[in-house]
Amino acid sequence: MQKSKLVFFLCLLTVIGCARDKAGTGITVAGSTSVQPFADKWAEVYMDEHPDQVVNIQGGGSSAGIQAAKSGACNIGTSSRELKPDEKDLTEIVVARDGLAIIVHTSNRIDNLTIEQVKGIFTGKIRNWREIGGNDKLITVVTREEGSGTRGAFQELVMKKDRVAKSAIVQDSNGTVREIVAGDPNAIGYISLGLVNNKVRALKLNGVPATDENIISKKYKLVRPFLFVTKGEPTPVCREFIDFVQSAEGQKLVSEEGLIPVK
Amino acid sequence: MTRLERNERLIKIALFVIACSAVSILAVITIFIFSEGTPIMFKYGLRSFLLGLDWYPSEQSFGLLPMIIGSVMVTFGSLLVGVPFGLACAIFLTEFSSRRLRHILKPIIELLAGIPSVVYGFIGVVILVPFIRETLGGPGLSVLAASIILGIMILPTIISISIDSLQAVPRSYREGSIALGATKWQTTKMVILPAAKSGIIASIILGMGRAIGETMAVIMIAGNAINIPRSVLDPVRTLTSNIALEMGYASGEHRQALFATGVILFIIIMILNTIANATSVKGKAAK
């Protein structure tokens, strides 16, 4: 009895030891929840091709990812917004570009808005769809929480110095914003273009539809970078993963998933 | 010293250490929350935290008043839903139902407490929110939706503690009242309920603690706007959802401000618990 317990304990130790060993050679990528699904894809294919490598993808948000890269808690931080001036000491690598889509319910009559109108809606100046040619209904504004990279990019590209109205509904992921807009005929929100599906409709901005071509030709204005950030130069192991992401194959995965390749 | 004695002592010491560790974990959490949260409260002034209307952490404005009011509204809303139903249910189960029915229903109600809060939230999003949006207007994600879901979530707490306190009323009270010619309802209203008052109040306060501390379900159905709601159909953010919503992304002063939110929540819940303890102790003393 005693002996079998001891054997069991030793086995357990070995398993834990092995698991630790494996994590030791791995890469931890943490940060933006917008980048996460794409990073998962990259990691999956990369680990198929390099069975000895372990890439561990975590969420947490852009600010948290940048912090983690700074503190060394992860090897690569991911961000879905530009770095702020005080974060510029990190090495940044653009791995993809993403359009921000302004989405509404599929039944909404509005098809096109100017950036000024979008700003008006989100600051709370425009409160009724009638004011911009829609039905006589109050607008349900859906935004993201403070610190989110998507919100950061939206703030930078659309709101500039103005604040999002306090009455706006706040959700903590692209997915929940999409769900609310899909369910509420009077809602408007913004999500990553790659995540727009047929339950919601992306609006034209200044007459330009949100498509890959218009983003590449820079006609569609709401574009943000997806960044990998590292503290100092990336280590050789990380370099290899980043090279894979930037390679033709990695970038092809990106465009398959609805993002805009950088090369 | 015999072997038995030695064993006895060993077990005693082990239990003591375990008991101490449980208490010390609590102490460590308290110290941690306060040491992280209070410096920023004093830096910007307690007034600006408790009475400030603007929550824009990236611009150094940390007004928590909308969230404090939000928490209070949602909590009282949930009591309006939960207390009448819970109390009625407890009274029915102890005074009016047959023993067999009680043995079937009570475990079912207690099972309600085991449903994870995310499931309640999901039901709220899928059923309640669209219903409110379509019948009453507004975005649906609202004080009302949160109050109803929380009201259901606190039912098991209110019902099971109320049942315990109603059952604790001595049988002689009931017999005496019936012997004087009172009906069953008169007995319940005039004898049983006053006698069980302290336990019922404690159950309500514990339910309140549950409602104020609930996070996941509230995030999903309250809409989380940082405005003070003007009606029950407006979205609202509570203290707990403020922390959970932004924790993942926060850094620097923003993070400290979330700990400050935690401090305020901690104090509110401490006050509630103290009141609950005081009333139940007073009740026992009266007997």
Coordinates of N, CA and C in Angstrom, one line a residue, chain A residues 103-226:
Chain A
I103 N -21.1 48.6 -37.1 CA -22.1 47.6 -37.4 C -23.5 48.0 -36.9
V104 N -24.5 47.7 -37.6 CA -25.9 47.9 -37.2 C -26.7 46.6 -37.4
H105 N -27.9 46.6 -36.9 CA -28.9 45.5 -37.1 C -29.2 45.4 -38.6
T106 N -29.4 44.1 -39.0 CA -29.6 43.9 -40.5 C -30.9 44.6 -41.0
S107 N -31.8 44.9 -40.1 CA -33.0 45.6 -40.6 C -32.9 47.1 -40.7
N108 N -31.7 47.6 -40.3 CA -31.6 49.1 -40.2 C -31.6 49.6 -41.6
R109 N -32.3 50.8 -41.8 CA -32.4 51.3 -43.2 C -31.1 52.1 -43.6
I110 N -30.4 52.5 -42.6 CA -29.2 53.3 -42.9 C -28.1 52.4 -43.5
D111 N -27.5 52.9 -44.5 CA -26.5 52.1 -45.3 C -25.1 52.8 -45.2
N112 N -25.1 54.1 -45.0 CA -23.9 54.9 -45.1 C -23.9 56.0 -44.1
L113 N -22.7 56.2 -43.4 CA -22.6 57.3 -42.5 C -21.3 58.0 -42.8
T114 N -21.2 59.3 -42.4 CA -19.9 59.9 -42.5 C -19.2 59.7 -41.1
I115 N -17.9 59.8 -41.1 CA -17.2 59.6 -39.8 C -17.7 60.6 -38.8
E116 N -18.0 61.8 -39.3 CA -18.6 62.9 -38.4 C -19.9 62.4 -37.7
Q117 N -20.7 61.7 -38.5 CA -22.0 61.3 -38.0 C -21.8 60.2 -37.0
V118 N -20.8 59.3 -37.3 CA -20.5 58.2 -36.3 C -20.0 58.8 -35.0
K119 N -19.2 59.8 -35.1 CA -18.7 60.5 -33.9 C -19.9 61.2 -33.2
G120 N -20.8 61.8 -33.9 CA -22.0 62.4 -33.3 C -22.8 61.4 -32.5
I121 N -23.0 60.2 -33.1 CA -23.7 59.2 -32.4 C -23.1 58.7 -31.1
F122 N -21.8 58.5 -31.2 CA -21.1 58.0 -30.1 C -20.8 59.0 -29.0
T123 N -20.8 60.3 -29.4 CA -20.7 61.3 -28.3 C -22.0 61.6 -27.7
G124 N -23.1 61.2 -28.3 CA -24.4 61.4 -27.8 C -25.1 62.6 -28.4
K125 N -24.5 63.3 -29.3 CA -25.1 64.4 -30.0 C -26.3 64.0 -30.8
I126 N -26.1 62.9 -31.6 CA -27.2 62.4 -32.4 C -27.8 61.2 -31.6
R127 N -29.1 61.4 -31.2 CA -29.6 60.4 -30.3 C -30.7 59.6 -31.0
N128 N -31.2 60.0 -32.1 CA -32.3 59.4 -32.7 C -31.9 59.0 -34.2
W129 N -32.3 57.8 -34.6 CA -32.0 57.4 -36.0 C -32.6 58.4 -37.0
R130 N -33.7 59.0 -36.7 CA -34.4 59.9 -37.6 C -33.5 61.1 -38.0
E131 N -32.6 61.5 -37.1 CA -31.8 62.7 -37.4 C -30.8 62.4 -38.6
I132 N -30.6 61.1 -38.8 CA -29.7 60.8 -39.9 C -30.4 60.0 -41.0
G133 N -31.7 60.1 -41.0 CA -32.5 59.5 -42.1 C -33.0 58.1 -41.8
G134 N -33.0 57.7 -40.6 CA -33.5 56.4 -40.3 C -34.9 56.4 -39.7
N135 N -35.3 55.4 -39.0 CA -36.6 55.3 -38.3 C -36.6 56.2 -37.1
D136 N -37.8 56.5 -36.6 CA -37.9 57.4 -35.4 C -37.7 56.6 -34.2
K137 N -36.5 56.2 -33.9 CA -36.1 55.3 -32.8 C -34.9 55.8 -32.1
L138 N -34.8 55.7 -30.8 CA -33.6 56.1 -30.1 C -32.5 55.1 -30.4
I139 N -31.3 55.7 -30.5 CA -30.1 54.8 -30.9 C -29.6 54.2 -29.6
T140 N -29.3 52.9 -29.7 CA -28.7 52.2 -28.6 C -27.2 52.1 -29.0
V141 N -26.4 52.9 -28.3 CA -24.9 52.9 -28.6 C -24.2 51.8 -27.8
V142 N -23.4 51.0 -28.5 CA -22.7 49.9 -27.8 C -21.2 50.2 -28.0
T143 N -20.5 50.2 -26.9 CA -19.1 50.5 -27.0 C -18.3 49.4 -26.2
R144 N -17.0 49.5 -26.2 CA -16.1 48.6 -25.5 C -15.6 49.3 -24.2
E145 N -15.1 48.5 -23.3 CA -14.7 49.0 -22.0 C -13.3 49.7 -22.1
E146 N -13.0 50.6 -21.1 CA -11.8 51.3 -21.1 C -10.6 50.3 -21.1
G147 N -9.6 50.6 -21.9 CA -8.4 49.7 -21.9 C -8.4 48.8 -23.0
S148 N -9.6 48.5 -23.6 CA -9.7 47.6 -24.8 C -9.0 48.2 -26.0
G149 N -8.2 47.4 -26.7 CA -7.5 47.9 -27.9 C -8.5 48.4 -29.0
T150 N -9.6 47.7 -29.1 CA -10.6 48.1 -30.1 C -11.1 49.5 -29.8
R151 N -11.4 49.7 -28.5 CA -11.9 51.0 -28.1 C -10.8 52.0 -28.3
G152 N -9.5 51.7 -27.9 CA -8.4 52.6 -28.1 C -8.3 53.0 -29.6
A153 N -8.4 52.0 -30.5 CA -8.3 52.4 -31.9 C -9.5 53.2 -32.3
F154 N -10.7 52.9 -31.8 CA -11.9 53.7 -32.2 C -11.8 55.1 -31.7
Q155 N -11.3 55.2 -30.5 CA -11.1 56.6 -29.9 C -10.1 57.4 -30.8
E156 N -9.0 56.8 -31.2 CA -8.0 57.4 -31.9 C -8.5 57.8 -33.3
L157 N -9.2 56.9 -34.0 CA -9.6 57.1 -35.4 C -10.8 57.9 -35.5
V158 N -11.8 57.8 -34.6 CA -13.1 58.4 -34.8 C -13.3 59.5 -33.8
M159 N -13.2 59.2 -32.5 CA -13.6 60.1 -31.5 C -12.5 61.2 -31.3
K160 N -11.3 61.0 -31.6 CA -10.2 61.9 -31.4 C -10.2 62.4 -29.9
K161 N -10.5 63.7 -29.7 CA -10.4 64.1 -28.3 C -11.7 64.0 -27.5
D162 N -12.8 63.6 -28.2 CA -14.1 63.6 -27.5 C -14.3 62.3 -26.8
R163 N -15.2 62.3 -25.8 CA -15.5 61.1 -25.1 C -16.7 60.4 -25.6
V164 N -16.7 59.1 -25.5 CA -17.9 58.3 -25.8 C -18.9 58.6 -24.7
A165 N -20.2 58.8 -25.1 CA -21.2 59.2 -24.1 C -21.3 58.2 -23.0
K166 N -21.6 58.7 -21.8 CA -21.7 57.9 -20.6 C -22.9 56.9 -20.7
S167 N -23.9 57.3 -21.5 CA -25.1 56.4 -21.6 C -24.9 55.2 -22.4
A168 N -23.7 55.1 -23.1 CA -23.5 54.0 -24.0 C -23.3 52.7 -23.2
I169 N -23.9 51.6 -23.8 CA -23.8 50.3 -23.2 C -22.3 49.8 -23.4
V170 N -21.8 49.2 -22.4 CA -20.4 48.8 -22.4 C -20.3 47.2 -22.4
Q171 N -19.6 46.7 -23.4 CA -19.4 45.2 -23.4 C -17.9 44.9 -23.4
D172 N -17.6 43.7 -23.0 CA -16.1 43.4 -22.9 C -15.6 42.5 -23.9
S173 N -16.2 42.4 -25.0 CA -15.6 41.6 -26.1 C -16.3 42.0 -27.5
N174 N -15.5 41.7 -28.5 CA -16.1 41.9 -29.9 C -17.4 41.1 -30.0
G175 N -17.3 39.8 -29.5 CA -18.4 38.9 -29.7 C -19.7 39.4 -29.0
T176 N -19.6 39.9 -27.8 CA -20.8 40.4 -27.1 C -21.4 41.6 -27.8
V177 N -20.5 42.5 -28.3 CA -21.0 43.7 -29.0 C -21.8 43.2 -30.2
R178 N -21.2 42.3 -30.9 CA -21.9 41.7 -32.1 C -23.3 41.1 -31.7
E179 N -23.3 40.4 -30.6 CA -24.6 39.7 -30.2 C -25.6 40.8 -29.9
I180 N -25.2 41.8 -29.2 CA -26.2 42.8 -28.8 C -26.7 43.6 -30.1
V181 N -25.8 43.9 -31.0 CA -26.2 44.6 -32.2 C -27.1 43.7 -33.0
A182 N -26.8 42.4 -33.1 CA -27.6 41.5 -33.8 C -29.0 41.3 -33.3
G183 N -29.1 41.6 -32.0 CA -30.5 41.4 -31.4 C -31.3 42.6 -31.3
D184 N -30.7 43.8 -31.3 CA -31.4 45.0 -31.1 C -31.5 45.9 -32.4
P185 N -32.7 46.1 -32.9 CA -32.8 46.8 -34.2 C -32.3 48.2 -34.2
N186 N -32.2 48.8 -33.0 CA -31.7 50.2 -32.9 C -30.3 50.4 -32.5
A187 N -29.5 49.3 -32.5 CA -28.2 49.4 -31.9 C -27.2 49.7 -33.0
I188 N -26.1 50.3 -32.5 CA -24.9 50.5 -33.3 C -23.7 50.2 -32.5
G189 N -22.7 49.6 -33.1 CA -21.5 49.3 -32.4 C -20.3 49.2 -33.3
Y190 N -19.1 48.9 -32.8 CA -17.9 48.7 -33.7 C -17.2 47.5 -33.3
I191 N -16.8 46.7 -34.3 CA -16.0 45.5 -34.0 C -15.0 45.3 -35.1
S192 N -14.1 44.4 -34.8 CA -13.1 44.0 -35.8 C -13.8 43.5 -37.1
L193 N -13.3 44.0 -38.2 CA -13.9 43.7 -39.5 C -13.9 42.2 -39.7
G194 N -12.8 41.5 -39.3 CA -12.7 40.1 -39.5 C -13.8 39.3 -38.8
L195 N -14.5 39.9 -37.8 CA -15.5 39.2 -37.0 C -16.9 39.5 -37.4
V196 N -17.1 40.4 -38.5 CA -18.4 40.7 -38.9 C -19.0 39.4 -39.6
N197 N -20.2 39.1 -39.2 CA -20.9 37.9 -39.9 C -22.2 38.3 -40.4
N198 N -23.0 37.4 -40.9 CA -24.3 37.8 -41.5 C -25.4 38.1 -40.5
K199 N -25.1 38.1 -39.2 CA -26.1 38.5 -38.3 C -26.2 40.0 -38.1
V200 N -25.1 40.7 -38.5 CA -25.0 42.2 -38.4 C -24.6 42.7 -39.8
R201 N -24.7 44.0 -40.0 CA -24.3 44.6 -41.2 C -23.3 45.7 -41.0
A202 N -22.2 45.7 -41.7 CA -21.2 46.8 -41.6 C -21.6 47.9 -42.5
L203 N -21.5 49.1 -42.0 CA -21.9 50.3 -42.7 C -20.8 50.8 -43.6
K204 N -21.2 51.5 -44.7 CA -20.2 52.2 -45.5 C -19.8 53.5 -44.7
L205 N -18.6 53.8 -44.8 CA -18.1 55.1 -44.2 C -17.7 56.1 -45.3
N206 N -18.3 57.3 -45.2 CA -18.1 58.3 -46.2 C -18.3 57.7 -47.6
G207 N -19.2 56.7 -47.7 CA -19.6 56.1 -49.0 C -18.7 54.9 -49.4
V208 N -17.7 54.6 -48.5 CA -16.8 53.5 -48.9 C -17.1 52.3 -48.1
P209 N -17.4 51.2 -48.8 CA -17.7 49.9 -48.1 C -16.5 49.4 -47.4
A210 N -16.7 48.7 -46.2 CA -15.6 48.1 -45.5 C -15.1 46.8 -46.2
T211 N -14.2 46.9 -47.1 CA -13.8 45.7 -47.8 C -12.2 45.7 -47.7
D212 N -11.7 44.5 -47.9 CA -10.2 44.4 -47.9 C -9.5 45.3 -48.9
E213 N -10.1 45.4 -50.2 CA -9.5 46.2 -51.2 C -9.5 47.6 -50.8
N214 N -10.6 48.1 -50.2 CA -10.6 49.5 -49.8 C -9.7 49.8 -48.6
I215 N -9.4 48.8 -47.8 CA -8.5 49.0 -46.7 C -7.0 49.1 -47.3
I216 N -6.7 48.1 -48.2 CA -5.4 48.1 -48.8 C -5.1 49.4 -49.6
S217 N -6.1 49.9 -50.3 CA -6.0 51.1 -51.1 C -6.1 52.4 -50.2
K218 N -6.3 52.2 -48.9 CA -6.4 53.2 -47.9 C -7.7 54.1 -48.1
K219 N -8.7 53.7 -48.9 CA -9.9 54.5 -49.0 C -10.7 54.4 -47.8
Y220 N -10.8 53.2 -47.1 CA -11.5 53.0 -45.9 C -10.6 53.4 -44.7
K221 N -11.1 54.3 -43.9 CA -10.2 55.0 -43.0 C -10.0 54.3 -41.7
L222 N -10.9 53.5 -41.3 CA -10.8 52.9 -39.9 C -10.0 51.6 -39.9
V223 N -8.7 51.8 -39.9 CA -7.8 50.7 -39.9 C -6.8 50.8 -38.8
R224 N -6.6 49.7 -38.1 CA -5.6 49.7 -37.0 C -4.6 48.5 -37.2
P225 N -3.4 48.7 -36.6 CA -2.4 47.6 -36.8 C -2.7 46.5 -35.7
F226 N -2.3 45.3 -36.0 CA -2.2 44.3 -35.0 C -0.7 44.2 -34.7

